[in-house]
């Protein structure tokens, strides 16, 4: 079903607002995994849902707007750079994994989680100019798999319940 433009705008606005709310909620959760930079990634639930319901272009738009707005609201310029790199790489990888039809929603989300961390690590290496940071990558892979699994399961449940009602 193709939605009229005003409904597209409403759904995209809703998705951006939800992702901002999830970003804010995550700042309030006092989780400390003992590993710098490891977060749950609640806003990525919206990224996965948007990819499956609305496609790559819309999901990329949502990620970019969310990262910029949440960076200005809850972070700083560096958090925008790190998150934007991780977010764009993550949504791109998820799109390609989804396109192969060989991965479940959870598998796609895991790929996104791992590559989000890889993108952020790449920026850290370039900013700090220290290659030793790559030794941190195995830890980030494990974190990406764990968080990607959680986000994927939640996204899968939501998508199965709303996909018949919403599609751009």
PDB file of C-alpha atoms in Angstrom:
ATOM      1  CA  UNK A   1       0.000   0.000   0.000  1.00  0.00           C
ATOM      2  CA  UNK A   2       1.431   3.378  -0.996  1.00  0.00           C
ATOM      3  CA  UNK A   3       0.743   6.131   1.523  1.00  0.00           C
ATOM      4  CA  UNK A   4      -0.055   9.724   0.578  1.00  0.00           C
ATOM      5  CA  UNK A   5       2.727  12.217   1.219  1.00  0.00           C
ATOM      6  CA  UNK A   6       1.145  13.615   4.390  1.00  0.00           C
ATOM      7  CA  UNK A   7       1.049  10.128   5.941  1.00  0.00           C
ATOM      8  CA  UNK A   8       4.683   9.524   4.950  1.00  0.00           C
ATOM      9  CA  UNK A   9       5.670  12.732   6.701  1.00  0.00           C
ATOM     10  CA  UNK A  10       3.652  11.773   9.773  1.00  0.00           C
ATOM     11  CA  UNK A  11       5.219   8.305  10.012  1.00  0.00           C
ATOM     12  CA  UNK A  12       8.742   9.592   9.440  1.00  0.00           C
ATOM     13  CA  UNK A  13       8.232  12.307  12.051  1.00  0.00           C
ATOM     14  CA  UNK A  14       6.932   9.709  14.484  1.00  0.00           C
ATOM     15  CA  UNK A  15       9.955   7.488  13.867  1.00  0.00           C
ATOM     16  CA  UNK A  16      12.375  10.381  14.375  1.00  0.00           C
ATOM     17  CA  UNK A  17      10.580  11.409  17.573  1.00  0.00           C
ATOM     18  CA  UNK A  18      10.614   7.834  18.905  1.00  0.00           C
ATOM     19  CA  UNK A  19      14.300   7.429  18.147  1.00  0.00           C
ATOM     20  CA  UNK A  20      15.045  10.704  19.966  1.00  0.00           C
ATOM     21  CA  UNK A  21      12.996   9.541  22.952  1.00  0.00           C
ATOM     22  CA  UNK A  22      14.884   6.234  22.995  1.00  0.00           C
ATOM     23  CA  UNK A  23      18.192   8.112  22.789  1.00  0.00           C
ATOM     24  CA  UNK A  24      17.172  10.230  25.751  1.00  0.00           C
ATOM     25  CA  UNK A  25      15.949   7.233  27.774  1.00  0.00           C
ATOM     26  CA  UNK A  26      19.286   5.558  27.187  1.00  0.00           C
ATOM     27  CA  UNK A  27      21.094   8.541  28.723  1.00  0.00           C
ATOM     28  CA  UNK A  28      18.989   8.031  31.867  1.00  0.00           C
ATOM     29  CA  UNK A  29      19.753   4.323  32.252  1.00  0.00           C
ATOM     30  CA  UNK A  30      22.705   3.979  34.632  1.00  0.00           C
ATOM     31  CA  UNK A  31      24.208   0.958  32.910  1.00  0.00           C
ATOM     32  CA  UNK A  32      27.934   0.656  33.152  1.00  0.00           C
ATOM     33  CA  UNK A  33      29.246  -2.407  31.392  1.00  0.00           C
ATOM     34  CA  UNK A  34      32.778  -1.533  32.447  1.00  0.00           C
ATOM     35  CA  UNK A  35      33.635  -1.070  28.782  1.00  0.00           C
ATOM     36  CA  UNK A  36      33.958   2.448  27.422  1.00  0.00           C
ATOM     37  CA  UNK A  37      31.474   3.293  24.708  1.00  0.00           C
ATOM     38  CA  UNK A  38      29.279   0.204  25.020  1.00  0.00           C
ATOM     39  CA  UNK A  39      25.595   1.127  25.091  1.00  0.00           C
ATOM     40  CA  UNK A  40      22.349  -0.704  24.524  1.00  0.00           C
ATOM     41  CA  UNK A  41      21.459   1.284  21.401  1.00  0.00           C
ATOM     42  CA  UNK A  42      17.727   1.602  22.019  1.00  0.00           C
ATOM     43  CA  UNK A  43      17.333   4.079  19.150  1.00  0.00           C
ATOM     44  CA  UNK A  44      18.576   1.377  16.800  1.00  0.00           C
ATOM     45  CA  UNK A  45      15.254  -0.392  17.307  1.00  0.00           C
ATOM     46  CA  UNK A  46      13.752   2.396  15.239  1.00  0.00           C
ATOM     47  CA  UNK A  47      16.507   2.096  12.628  1.00  0.00           C
ATOM     48  CA  UNK A  48      15.815  -1.607  12.123  1.00  0.00           C
ATOM     49  CA  UNK A  49      12.047  -1.115  12.048  1.00  0.00           C
ATOM     50  CA  UNK A  50      12.375   1.764   9.573  1.00  0.00           C
ATOM     51  CA  UNK A  51      14.615  -0.310   7.312  1.00  0.00           C
ATOM     52  CA  UNK A  52      12.071  -3.112   7.130  1.00  0.00           C
ATOM     53  CA  UNK A  53       8.931  -0.980   6.891  1.00  0.00           C
ATOM     54  CA  UNK A  54      10.111   2.016   4.903  1.00  0.00           C
ATOM     55  CA  UNK A  55      13.281   0.996   3.056  1.00  0.00           C
ATOM     56  CA  UNK A  56      16.849   2.214   2.955  1.00  0.00           C
ATOM     57  CA  UNK A  57      16.370   5.862   1.965  1.00  0.00           C
ATOM     58  CA  UNK A  58      13.871   6.637   4.686  1.00  0.00           C
ATOM     59  CA  UNK A  59      15.782   4.706   7.341  1.00  0.00           C
ATOM     60  CA  UNK A  60      19.020   6.502   6.430  1.00  0.00           C
ATOM     61  CA  UNK A  61      17.193   9.839   6.680  1.00  0.00           C
ATOM     62  CA  UNK A  62      15.831   8.895  10.113  1.00  0.00           C
ATOM     63  CA  UNK A  63      19.293   7.858  11.343  1.00  0.00           C
ATOM     64  CA  UNK A  64      20.958  11.066  10.150  1.00  0.00           C
ATOM     65  CA  UNK A  65      18.304  13.368  11.608  1.00  0.00           C
ATOM     66  CA  UNK A  66      18.231  11.441  14.904  1.00  0.00           C
ATOM     67  CA  UNK A  67      22.003  11.524  15.300  1.00  0.00           C
ATOM     68  CA  UNK A  68      22.255  15.234  14.583  1.00  0.00           C
ATOM     69  CA  UNK A  69      19.341  16.185  16.862  1.00  0.00           C
ATOM     70  CA  UNK A  70      20.365  13.891  19.725  1.00  0.00           C
ATOM     71  CA  UNK A  71      23.953  15.092  19.398  1.00  0.00           C
ATOM     72  CA  UNK A  72      22.868  18.696  19.835  1.00  0.00           C
ATOM     73  CA  UNK A  73      20.411  17.820  22.620  1.00  0.00           C
ATOM     74  CA  UNK A  74      22.379  15.256  24.645  1.00  0.00           C
ATOM     75  CA  UNK A  75      25.935  15.247  23.311  1.00  0.00           C
ATOM     76  CA  UNK A  76      28.502  17.337  21.500  1.00  0.00           C
ATOM     77  CA  UNK A  77      30.191  17.646  18.116  1.00  0.00           C
ATOM     78  CA  UNK A  78      32.363  14.589  18.699  1.00  0.00           C
ATOM     79  CA  UNK A  79      29.385  12.453  19.658  1.00  0.00           C
ATOM     80  CA  UNK A  80      27.705  13.532  16.423  1.00  0.00           C
ATOM     81  CA  UNK A  81      30.765  12.555  14.372  1.00  0.00           C
ATOM     82  CA  UNK A  82      31.123   9.177  16.103  1.00  0.00           C
ATOM     83  CA  UNK A  83      27.421   8.372  15.969  1.00  0.00           C
ATOM     84  CA  UNK A  84      26.955   9.580  12.408  1.00  0.00           C
ATOM     85  CA  UNK A  85      29.802   7.425  11.140  1.00  0.00           C
ATOM     86  CA  UNK A  86      28.586   4.404  13.089  1.00  0.00           C
ATOM     87  CA  UNK A  87      24.953   5.001  12.142  1.00  0.00           C
ATOM     88  CA  UNK A  88      25.540   5.416   8.415  1.00  0.00           C
ATOM     89  CA  UNK A  89      27.833   2.382   8.263  1.00  0.00           C
ATOM     90  CA  UNK A  90      25.390   0.360  10.358  1.00  0.00           C
ATOM     91  CA  UNK A  91      22.267   1.152   8.308  1.00  0.00           C
ATOM     92  CA  UNK A  92      24.185   0.561   5.068  1.00  0.00           C
ATOM     93  CA  UNK A  93      25.405  -2.868   6.191  1.00  0.00           C
ATOM     94  CA  UNK A  94      21.944  -3.750   7.464  1.00  0.00           C
ATOM     95  CA  UNK A  95      20.474  -2.801   4.091  1.00  0.00           C
ATOM     96  CA  UNK A  96      22.904  -5.066   2.225  1.00  0.00           C
ATOM     97  CA  UNK A  97      22.380  -7.963   4.645  1.00  0.00           C
ATOM     98  CA  UNK A  98      18.604  -7.575   4.375  1.00  0.00           C
ATOM     99  CA  UNK A  99      18.824  -7.421   0.597  1.00  0.00           C
ATOM    100  CA  UNK A 100      20.508 -10.852   0.460  1.00  0.00           C
ATOM    101  CA  UNK A 101      17.441 -12.488   2.079  1.00  0.00           C
ATOM    102  CA  UNK A 102      19.852 -14.788   3.945  1.00  0.00           C
ATOM    103  CA  UNK A 103      19.533 -13.160   7.365  1.00  0.00           C
ATOM    104  CA  UNK A 104      16.720 -12.828   9.861  1.00  0.00           C
ATOM    105  CA  UNK A 105      15.837  -9.458  11.320  1.00  0.00           C
ATOM    106  CA  UNK A 106      18.003 -10.359  14.300  1.00  0.00           C
ATOM    107  CA  UNK A 107      20.900 -11.329  12.027  1.00  0.00           C
ATOM    108  CA  UNK A 108      20.606  -8.027  10.187  1.00  0.00           C
ATOM    109  CA  UNK A 109      20.530  -6.174  13.517  1.00  0.00           C
ATOM    110  CA  UNK A 110      23.641  -8.022  14.723  1.00  0.00           C
ATOM    111  CA  UNK A 111      25.480  -6.948  11.568  1.00  0.00           C
ATOM    112  CA  UNK A 112      24.358  -3.383  12.211  1.00  0.00           C
ATOM    113  CA  UNK A 113      25.537  -3.511  15.822  1.00  0.00           C
ATOM    114  CA  UNK A 114      28.979  -4.823  14.924  1.00  0.00           C
ATOM    115  CA  UNK A 115      29.493  -2.340  12.103  1.00  0.00           C
ATOM    116  CA  UNK A 116      28.197   0.569  14.173  1.00  0.00           C
ATOM    117  CA  UNK A 117      30.979  -0.163  16.642  1.00  0.00           C
ATOM    118  CA  UNK A 118      33.475  -0.615  13.793  1.00  0.00           C
ATOM    119  CA  UNK A 119      32.590   2.801  12.384  1.00  0.00           C
ATOM    120  CA  UNK A 120      32.979   4.472  15.737  1.00  0.00           C
ATOM    121  CA  UNK A 121      36.299   2.721  16.335  1.00  0.00           C
ATOM    122  CA  UNK A 122      37.538   3.896  12.945  1.00  0.00           C
ATOM    123  CA  UNK A 123      36.710   7.498  13.867  1.00  0.00           C
ATOM    124  CA  UNK A 124      38.435   7.071  17.247  1.00  0.00           C
ATOM    125  CA  UNK A 125      41.583   5.766  15.546  1.00  0.00           C
ATOM    126  CA  UNK A 126      41.576   8.704  13.127  1.00  0.00           C
ATOM    127  CA  UNK A 127      40.887  11.330  15.820  1.00  0.00           C
ATOM    128  CA  UNK A 128      43.295   9.984  18.440  1.00  0.00           C
ATOM    129  CA  UNK A 129      45.777   8.754  15.831  1.00  0.00           C
ATOM    130  CA  UNK A 130      46.466   5.570  17.769  1.00  0.00           C
ATOM    131  CA  UNK A 131      46.342   2.212  15.982  1.00  0.00           C
ATOM    132  CA  UNK A 132      46.461   0.334  19.286  1.00  0.00           C
ATOM    133  CA  UNK A 133      42.759   1.089  19.640  1.00  0.00           C
ATOM    134  CA  UNK A 134      42.121  -1.732  17.166  1.00  0.00           C
ATOM    135  CA  UNK A 135      42.966  -4.183  19.956  1.00  0.00           C
ATOM    136  CA  UNK A 136      39.652  -3.054  21.439  1.00  0.00           C
ATOM    137  CA  UNK A 137      37.745  -4.345  18.389  1.00  0.00           C
ATOM    138  CA  UNK A 138      37.139  -7.941  19.639  1.00  0.00           C
ATOM    139  CA  UNK A 139      35.409  -6.515  22.706  1.00  0.00           C
ATOM    140  CA  UNK A 140      33.308  -4.244  20.500  1.00  0.00           C
ATOM    141  CA  UNK A 141      32.393  -7.183  18.246  1.00  0.00           C
ATOM    142  CA  UNK A 142      31.080  -9.117  21.240  1.00  0.00           C
ATOM    143  CA  UNK A 143      29.167  -6.067  22.469  1.00  0.00           C
ATOM    144  CA  UNK A 144      27.747  -5.508  18.971  1.00  0.00           C
ATOM    145  CA  UNK A 145      26.581  -9.110  18.750  1.00  0.00           C
ATOM    146  CA  UNK A 146      24.941  -9.034  22.172  1.00  0.00           C
ATOM    147  CA  UNK A 147      23.243  -5.659  21.743  1.00  0.00           C
ATOM    148  CA  UNK A 148      22.393  -6.408  18.107  1.00  0.00           C
ATOM    149  CA  UNK A 149      20.667  -9.600  19.219  1.00  0.00           C
ATOM    150  CA  UNK A 150      18.591  -7.780  21.830  1.00  0.00           C
ATOM    151  CA  UNK A 151      17.660  -4.976  19.410  1.00  0.00           C
ATOM    152  CA  UNK A 152      16.914  -7.517  16.668  1.00  0.00           C
ATOM    153  CA  UNK A 153      14.566  -9.571  18.825  1.00  0.00           C
ATOM    154  CA  UNK A 154      12.661  -6.485  19.992  1.00  0.00           C
ATOM    155  CA  UNK A 155      12.513  -5.103  16.429  1.00  0.00           C
ATOM    156  CA  UNK A 156      11.330  -8.441  15.075  1.00  0.00           C
ATOM    157  CA  UNK A 157       8.433  -8.539  17.528  1.00  0.00           C
ATOM    158  CA  UNK A 158       7.399  -4.975  16.709  1.00  0.00           C
ATOM    159  CA  UNK A 159       7.711  -5.457  12.939  1.00  0.00           C
ATOM    160  CA  UNK A 160       5.569  -8.606  13.023  1.00  0.00           C
ATOM    161  CA  UNK A 161       2.834  -6.681  14.810  1.00  0.00           C
ATOM    162  CA  UNK A 162       2.786  -3.505  12.720  1.00  0.00           C
ATOM    163  CA  UNK A 163       3.932  -4.415   9.213  1.00  0.00           C
ATOM    164  CA  UNK A 164       0.403  -5.089   7.951  1.00  0.00           C
ATOM    165  CA  UNK A 165      -0.686  -1.610   9.076  1.00  0.00           C
ATOM    166  CA  UNK A 166       2.280   0.551   8.163  1.00  0.00           C
ATOM    167  CA  UNK A 167       4.351   0.611   5.006  1.00  0.00           C
ATOM    168  CA  UNK A 168       5.613   3.561   2.998  1.00  0.00           C
TER     169      UNK A 168
END
